[in-house]
PDB file of C-alpha atoms and ligand atoms in Angstrom:
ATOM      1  CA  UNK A  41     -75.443  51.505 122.887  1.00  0.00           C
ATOM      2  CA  UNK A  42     -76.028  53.393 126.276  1.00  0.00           C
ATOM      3  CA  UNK A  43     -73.865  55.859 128.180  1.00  0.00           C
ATOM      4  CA  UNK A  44     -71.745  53.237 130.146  1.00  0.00           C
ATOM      5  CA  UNK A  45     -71.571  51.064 126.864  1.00  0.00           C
ATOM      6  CA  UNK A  46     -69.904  53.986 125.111  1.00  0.00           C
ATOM      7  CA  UNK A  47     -67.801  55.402 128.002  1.00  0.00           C
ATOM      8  CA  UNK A  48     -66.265  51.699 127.942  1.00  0.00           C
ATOM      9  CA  UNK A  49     -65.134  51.618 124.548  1.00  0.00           C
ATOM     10  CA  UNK A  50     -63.929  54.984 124.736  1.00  0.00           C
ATOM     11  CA  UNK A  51     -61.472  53.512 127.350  1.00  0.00           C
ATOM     12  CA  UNK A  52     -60.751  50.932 125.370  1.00  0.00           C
ATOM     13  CA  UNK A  53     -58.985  52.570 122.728  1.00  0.00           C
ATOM     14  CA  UNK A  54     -57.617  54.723 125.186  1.00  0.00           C
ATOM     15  CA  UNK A  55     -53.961  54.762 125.700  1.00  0.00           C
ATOM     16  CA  UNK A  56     -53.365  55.748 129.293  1.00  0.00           C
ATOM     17  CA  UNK A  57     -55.861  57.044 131.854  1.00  0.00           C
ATOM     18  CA  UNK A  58     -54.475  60.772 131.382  1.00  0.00           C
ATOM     19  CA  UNK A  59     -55.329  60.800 128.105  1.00  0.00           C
ATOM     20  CA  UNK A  60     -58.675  58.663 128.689  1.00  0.00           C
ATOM     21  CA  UNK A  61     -59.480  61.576 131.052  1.00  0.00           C
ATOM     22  CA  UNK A  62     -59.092  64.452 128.820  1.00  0.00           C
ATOM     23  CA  UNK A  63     -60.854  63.339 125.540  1.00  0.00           C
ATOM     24  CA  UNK A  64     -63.759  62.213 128.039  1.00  0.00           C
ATOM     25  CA  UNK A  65     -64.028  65.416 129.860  1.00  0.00           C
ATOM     26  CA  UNK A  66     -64.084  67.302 126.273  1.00  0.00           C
ATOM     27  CA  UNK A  67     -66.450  64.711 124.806  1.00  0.00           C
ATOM     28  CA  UNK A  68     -68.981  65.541 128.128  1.00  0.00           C
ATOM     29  CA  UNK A  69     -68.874  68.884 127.370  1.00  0.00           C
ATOM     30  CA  UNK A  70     -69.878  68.440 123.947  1.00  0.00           C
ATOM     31  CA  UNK A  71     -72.425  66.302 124.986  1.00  0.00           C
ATOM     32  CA  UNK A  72     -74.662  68.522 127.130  1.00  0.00           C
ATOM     33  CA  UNK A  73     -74.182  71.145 124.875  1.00  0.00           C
ATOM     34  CA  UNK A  74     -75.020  69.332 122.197  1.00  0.00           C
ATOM     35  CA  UNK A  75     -78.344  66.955 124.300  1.00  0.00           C
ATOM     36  CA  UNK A  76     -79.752  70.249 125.357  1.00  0.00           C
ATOM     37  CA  UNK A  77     -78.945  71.818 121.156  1.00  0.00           C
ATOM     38  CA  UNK A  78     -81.010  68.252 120.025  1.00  0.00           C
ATOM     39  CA  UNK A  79     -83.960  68.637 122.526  1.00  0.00           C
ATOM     40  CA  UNK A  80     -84.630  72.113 121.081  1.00  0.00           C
ATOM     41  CA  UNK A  81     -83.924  70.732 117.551  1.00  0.00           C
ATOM     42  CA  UNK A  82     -86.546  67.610 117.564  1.00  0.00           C
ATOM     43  CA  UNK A  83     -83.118  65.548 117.016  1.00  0.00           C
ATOM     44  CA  UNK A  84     -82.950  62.050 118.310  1.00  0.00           C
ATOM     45  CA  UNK A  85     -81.396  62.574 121.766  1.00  0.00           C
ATOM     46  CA  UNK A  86     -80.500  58.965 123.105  1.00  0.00           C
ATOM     47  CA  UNK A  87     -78.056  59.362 119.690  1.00  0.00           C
ATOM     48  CA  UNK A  88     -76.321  62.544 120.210  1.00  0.00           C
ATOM     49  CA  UNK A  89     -75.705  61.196 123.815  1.00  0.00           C
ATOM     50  CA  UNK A  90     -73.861  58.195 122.318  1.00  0.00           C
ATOM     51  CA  UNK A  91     -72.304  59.660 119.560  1.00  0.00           C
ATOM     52  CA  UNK A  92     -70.942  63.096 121.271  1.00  0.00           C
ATOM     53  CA  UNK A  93     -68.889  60.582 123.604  1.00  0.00           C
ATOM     54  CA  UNK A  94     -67.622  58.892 120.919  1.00  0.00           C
ATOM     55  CA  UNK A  95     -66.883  61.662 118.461  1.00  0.00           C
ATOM     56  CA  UNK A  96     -63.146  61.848 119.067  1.00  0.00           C
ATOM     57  CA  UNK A  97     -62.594  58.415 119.726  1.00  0.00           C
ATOM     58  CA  UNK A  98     -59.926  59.052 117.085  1.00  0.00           C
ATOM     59  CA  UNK A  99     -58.295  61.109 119.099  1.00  0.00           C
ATOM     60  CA  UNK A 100     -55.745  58.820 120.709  1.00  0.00           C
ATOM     61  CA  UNK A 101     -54.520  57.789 117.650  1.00  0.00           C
ATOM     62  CA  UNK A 102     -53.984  60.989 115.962  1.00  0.00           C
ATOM     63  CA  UNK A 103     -54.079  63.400 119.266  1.00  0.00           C
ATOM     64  CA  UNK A 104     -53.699  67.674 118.450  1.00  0.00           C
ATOM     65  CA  UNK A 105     -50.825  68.735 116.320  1.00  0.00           C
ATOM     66  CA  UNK A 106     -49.839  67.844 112.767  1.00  0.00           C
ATOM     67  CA  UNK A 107     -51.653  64.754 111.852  1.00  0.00           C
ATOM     68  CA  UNK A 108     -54.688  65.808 113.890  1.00  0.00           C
ATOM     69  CA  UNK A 109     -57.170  66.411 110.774  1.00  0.00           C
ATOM     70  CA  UNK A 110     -56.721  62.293 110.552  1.00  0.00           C
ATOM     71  CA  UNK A 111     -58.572  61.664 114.157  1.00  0.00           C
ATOM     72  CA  UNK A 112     -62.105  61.942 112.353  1.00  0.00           C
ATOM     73  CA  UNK A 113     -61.294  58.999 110.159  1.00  0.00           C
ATOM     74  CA  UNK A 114     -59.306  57.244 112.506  1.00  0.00           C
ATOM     75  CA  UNK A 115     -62.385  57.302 115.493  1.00  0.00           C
ATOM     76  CA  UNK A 116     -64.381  56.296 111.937  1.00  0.00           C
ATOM     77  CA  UNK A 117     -62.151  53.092 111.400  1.00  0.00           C
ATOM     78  CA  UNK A 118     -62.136  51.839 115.085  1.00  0.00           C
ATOM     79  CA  UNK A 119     -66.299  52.543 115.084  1.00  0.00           C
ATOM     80  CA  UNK A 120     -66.980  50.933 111.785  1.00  0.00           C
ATOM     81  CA  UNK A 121     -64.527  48.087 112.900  1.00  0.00           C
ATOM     82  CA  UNK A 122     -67.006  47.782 116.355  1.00  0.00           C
ATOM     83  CA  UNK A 123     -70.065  47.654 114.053  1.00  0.00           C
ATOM     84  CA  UNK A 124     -71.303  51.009 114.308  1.00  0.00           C
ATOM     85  CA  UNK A 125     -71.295  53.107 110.729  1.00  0.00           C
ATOM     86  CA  UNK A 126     -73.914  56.162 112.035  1.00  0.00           C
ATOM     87  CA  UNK A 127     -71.318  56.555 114.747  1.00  0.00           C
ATOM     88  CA  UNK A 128     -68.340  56.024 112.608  1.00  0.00           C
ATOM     89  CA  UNK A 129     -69.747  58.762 110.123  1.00  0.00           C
ATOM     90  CA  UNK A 130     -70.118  61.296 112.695  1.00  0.00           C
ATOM     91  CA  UNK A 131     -66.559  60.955 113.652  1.00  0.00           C
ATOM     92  CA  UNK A 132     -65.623  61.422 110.184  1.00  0.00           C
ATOM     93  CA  UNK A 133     -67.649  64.591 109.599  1.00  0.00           C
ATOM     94  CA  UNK A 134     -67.219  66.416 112.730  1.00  0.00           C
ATOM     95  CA  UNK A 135     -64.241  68.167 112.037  1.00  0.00           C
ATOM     96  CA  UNK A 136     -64.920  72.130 111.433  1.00  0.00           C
ATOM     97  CA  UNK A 137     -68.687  72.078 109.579  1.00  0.00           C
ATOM     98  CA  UNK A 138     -66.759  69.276 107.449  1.00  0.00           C
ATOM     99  CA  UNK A 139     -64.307  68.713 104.948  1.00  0.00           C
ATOM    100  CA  UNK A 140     -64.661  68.726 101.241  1.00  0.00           C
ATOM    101  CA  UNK A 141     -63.195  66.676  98.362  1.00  0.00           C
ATOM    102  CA  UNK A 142     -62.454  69.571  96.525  1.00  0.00           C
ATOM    103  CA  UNK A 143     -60.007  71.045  99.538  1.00  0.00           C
ATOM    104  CA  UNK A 144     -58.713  67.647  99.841  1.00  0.00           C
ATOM    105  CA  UNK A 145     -57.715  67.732  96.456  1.00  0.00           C
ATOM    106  CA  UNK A 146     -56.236  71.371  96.171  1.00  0.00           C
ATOM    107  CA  UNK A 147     -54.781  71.760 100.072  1.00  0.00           C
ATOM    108  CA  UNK A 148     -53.395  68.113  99.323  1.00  0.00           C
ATOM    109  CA  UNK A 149     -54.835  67.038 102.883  1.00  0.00           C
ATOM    110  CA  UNK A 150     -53.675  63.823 104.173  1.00  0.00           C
ATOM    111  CA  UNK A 151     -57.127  61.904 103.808  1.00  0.00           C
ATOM    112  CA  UNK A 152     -59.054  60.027 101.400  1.00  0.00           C
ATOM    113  CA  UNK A 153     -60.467  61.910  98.298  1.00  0.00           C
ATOM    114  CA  UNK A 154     -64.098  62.259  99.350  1.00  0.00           C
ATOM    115  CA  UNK A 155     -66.391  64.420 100.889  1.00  0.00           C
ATOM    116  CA  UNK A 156     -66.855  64.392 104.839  1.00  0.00           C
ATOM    117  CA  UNK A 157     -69.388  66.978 105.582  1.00  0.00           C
ATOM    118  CA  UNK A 158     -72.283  66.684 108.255  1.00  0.00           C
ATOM    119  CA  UNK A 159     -75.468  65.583 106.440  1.00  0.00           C
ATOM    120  CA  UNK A 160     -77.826  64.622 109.032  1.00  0.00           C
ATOM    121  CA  UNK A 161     -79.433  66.594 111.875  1.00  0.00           C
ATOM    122  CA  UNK A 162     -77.597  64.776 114.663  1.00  0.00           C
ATOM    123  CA  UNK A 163     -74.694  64.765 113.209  1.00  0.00           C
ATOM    124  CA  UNK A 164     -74.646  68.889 112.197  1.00  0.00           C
ATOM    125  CA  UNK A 165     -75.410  69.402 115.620  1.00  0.00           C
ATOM    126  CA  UNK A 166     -72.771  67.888 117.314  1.00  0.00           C
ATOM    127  CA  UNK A 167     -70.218  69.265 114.817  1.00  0.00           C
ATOM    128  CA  UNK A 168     -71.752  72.479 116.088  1.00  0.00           C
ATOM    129  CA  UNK A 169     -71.149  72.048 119.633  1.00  0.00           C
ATOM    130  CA  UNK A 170     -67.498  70.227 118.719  1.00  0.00           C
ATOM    131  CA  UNK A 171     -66.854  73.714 117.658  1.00  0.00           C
ATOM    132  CA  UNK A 172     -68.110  75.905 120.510  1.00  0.00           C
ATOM    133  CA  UNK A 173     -66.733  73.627 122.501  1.00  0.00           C
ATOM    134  CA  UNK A 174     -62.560  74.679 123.232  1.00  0.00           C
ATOM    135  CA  UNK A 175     -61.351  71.667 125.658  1.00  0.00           C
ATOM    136  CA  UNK A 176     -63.999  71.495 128.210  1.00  0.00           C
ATOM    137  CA  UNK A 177     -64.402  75.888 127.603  1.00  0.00           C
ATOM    138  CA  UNK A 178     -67.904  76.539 126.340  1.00  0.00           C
ATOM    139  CA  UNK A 179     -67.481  79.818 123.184  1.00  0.00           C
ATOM    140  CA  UNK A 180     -69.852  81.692 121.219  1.00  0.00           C
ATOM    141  CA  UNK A 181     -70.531  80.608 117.540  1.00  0.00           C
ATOM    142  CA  UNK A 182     -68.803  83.883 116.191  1.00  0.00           C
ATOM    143  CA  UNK A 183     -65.945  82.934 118.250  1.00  0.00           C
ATOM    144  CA  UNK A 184     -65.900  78.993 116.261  1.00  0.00           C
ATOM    145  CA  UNK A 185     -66.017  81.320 112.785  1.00  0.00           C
ATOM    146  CA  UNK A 186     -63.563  83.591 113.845  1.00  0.00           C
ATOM    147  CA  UNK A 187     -60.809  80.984 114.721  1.00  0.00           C
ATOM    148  CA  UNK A 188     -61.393  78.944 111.701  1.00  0.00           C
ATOM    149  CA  UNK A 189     -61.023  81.922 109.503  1.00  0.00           C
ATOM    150  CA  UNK A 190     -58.034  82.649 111.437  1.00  0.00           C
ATOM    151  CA  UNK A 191     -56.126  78.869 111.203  1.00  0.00           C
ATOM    152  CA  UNK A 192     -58.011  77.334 108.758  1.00  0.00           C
ATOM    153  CA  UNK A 193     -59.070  80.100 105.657  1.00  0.00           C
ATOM    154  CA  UNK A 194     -62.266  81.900 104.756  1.00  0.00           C
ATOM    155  CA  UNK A 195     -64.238  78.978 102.951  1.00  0.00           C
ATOM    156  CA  UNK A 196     -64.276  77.044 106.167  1.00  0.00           C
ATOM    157  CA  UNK A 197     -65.315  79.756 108.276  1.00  0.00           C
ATOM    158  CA  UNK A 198     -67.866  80.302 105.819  1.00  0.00           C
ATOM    159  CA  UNK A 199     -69.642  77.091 105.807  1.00  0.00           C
ATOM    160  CA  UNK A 200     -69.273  77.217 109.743  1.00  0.00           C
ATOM    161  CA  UNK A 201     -71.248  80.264 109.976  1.00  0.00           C
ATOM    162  CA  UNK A 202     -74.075  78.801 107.545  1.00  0.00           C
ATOM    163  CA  UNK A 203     -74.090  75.930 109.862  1.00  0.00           C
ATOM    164  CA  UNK A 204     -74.397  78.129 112.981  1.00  0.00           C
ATOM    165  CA  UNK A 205     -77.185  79.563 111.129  1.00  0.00           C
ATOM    166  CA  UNK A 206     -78.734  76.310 110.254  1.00  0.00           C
ATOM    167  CA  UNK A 207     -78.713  75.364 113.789  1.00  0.00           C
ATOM    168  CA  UNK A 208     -80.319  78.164 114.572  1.00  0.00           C
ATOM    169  CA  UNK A 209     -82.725  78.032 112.613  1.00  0.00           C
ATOM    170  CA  UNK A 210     -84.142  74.861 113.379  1.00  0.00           C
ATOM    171  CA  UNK A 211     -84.277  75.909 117.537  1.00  0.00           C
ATOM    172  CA  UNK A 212     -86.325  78.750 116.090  1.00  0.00           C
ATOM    173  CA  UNK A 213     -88.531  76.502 114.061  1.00  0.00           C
ATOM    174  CA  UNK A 214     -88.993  73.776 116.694  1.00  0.00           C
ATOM    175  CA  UNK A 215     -89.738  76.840 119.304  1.00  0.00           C
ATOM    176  CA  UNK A 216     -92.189  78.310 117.160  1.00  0.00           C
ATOM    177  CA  UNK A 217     -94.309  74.797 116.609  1.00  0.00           C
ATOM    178  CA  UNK A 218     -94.192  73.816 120.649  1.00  0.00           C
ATOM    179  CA  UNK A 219     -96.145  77.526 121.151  1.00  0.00           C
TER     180      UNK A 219
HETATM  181 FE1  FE2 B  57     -62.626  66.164 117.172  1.00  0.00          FE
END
């Protein structure tokens, strides 16, 4: 799927232009941030394009306030539904540096009992810039950790700073093989 290709289903789910508008401009934001995150990373690029503009596609179903930890399965169900799992699994692991069973379970969150973390590279990295990014607002990492600790609780904070530090990591590593 190209950029226009995914920009047009994005709309298509999209319940009024307003709305269209804001989850796009987000979703742009996340996407350079997250492109210029996967050229440093060795990550495939042409993916993260697609996939940062479809991340939220959930979004209009389940938009910010009390259901909202449903819009990563939700934008899952519409991508699966279009034939496109690897998209549909980075919707439903992009929320925070994921979501385990095991909080599931004891928060009694309203979602299936299974584990929705980020596995691959792509899709840690766009969780990553998901979380830096604040509407269309670019923040630091610490900033991501800090607010999670503060709405969320300390185990999720936790596992967003060891992704941070993942991320990290792998710029350094990539950096250090191009010298
Ligand atoms: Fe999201």
């Amino acid at each position: 799927m190209n950029k226009k290709e995914a920009v047009n289903l994005l709309r298509k789910y999209a319940p009024n232009k307003h709305v269209f508008r804001i989850v796009l401009d987000h979703s742009k934001a996340v996407q350079k941030l997250a492109v210029s995150i996967a050229k440093k990373a060795n990550a495939d690029v042409e993916f993260v394009k697609t996939a940062s503009l479809l991340h939220d596609i959930g979004r209009f179903r389940f938009p910010p306030g009390p259901e909202s930890i449903k819009h990563g399965i939700a934008g899952g169900k519409i991508l699966r539904k279009e034939g496109f799992p690897e998209l549909a699994r980075v919707a439903e692991r992009h929320l925070g540096a994921g979501i385990l069973k095991k909080e599931i379970i004891e928060k009694k969150l309203p979602l299936p009992k299974k584990d929705y973390v980020p596995r691959t590279i792509e899709e840690k990295i766009i969780s990553y810039a998901d979380n830096l990014v604040y509407g269309k607002t670019i923040k630091t990492s610490e900033w991501a950790v800090k607010r999670f600790r503060n709405e969320i609780g300390r185990e999720c904070a936790q596992r967003t700073q060891k992704l941070n530090e993942e991320i990290k990591s792998l710029i350094n590593k990539n950096k250090k093989q191009r010298k």
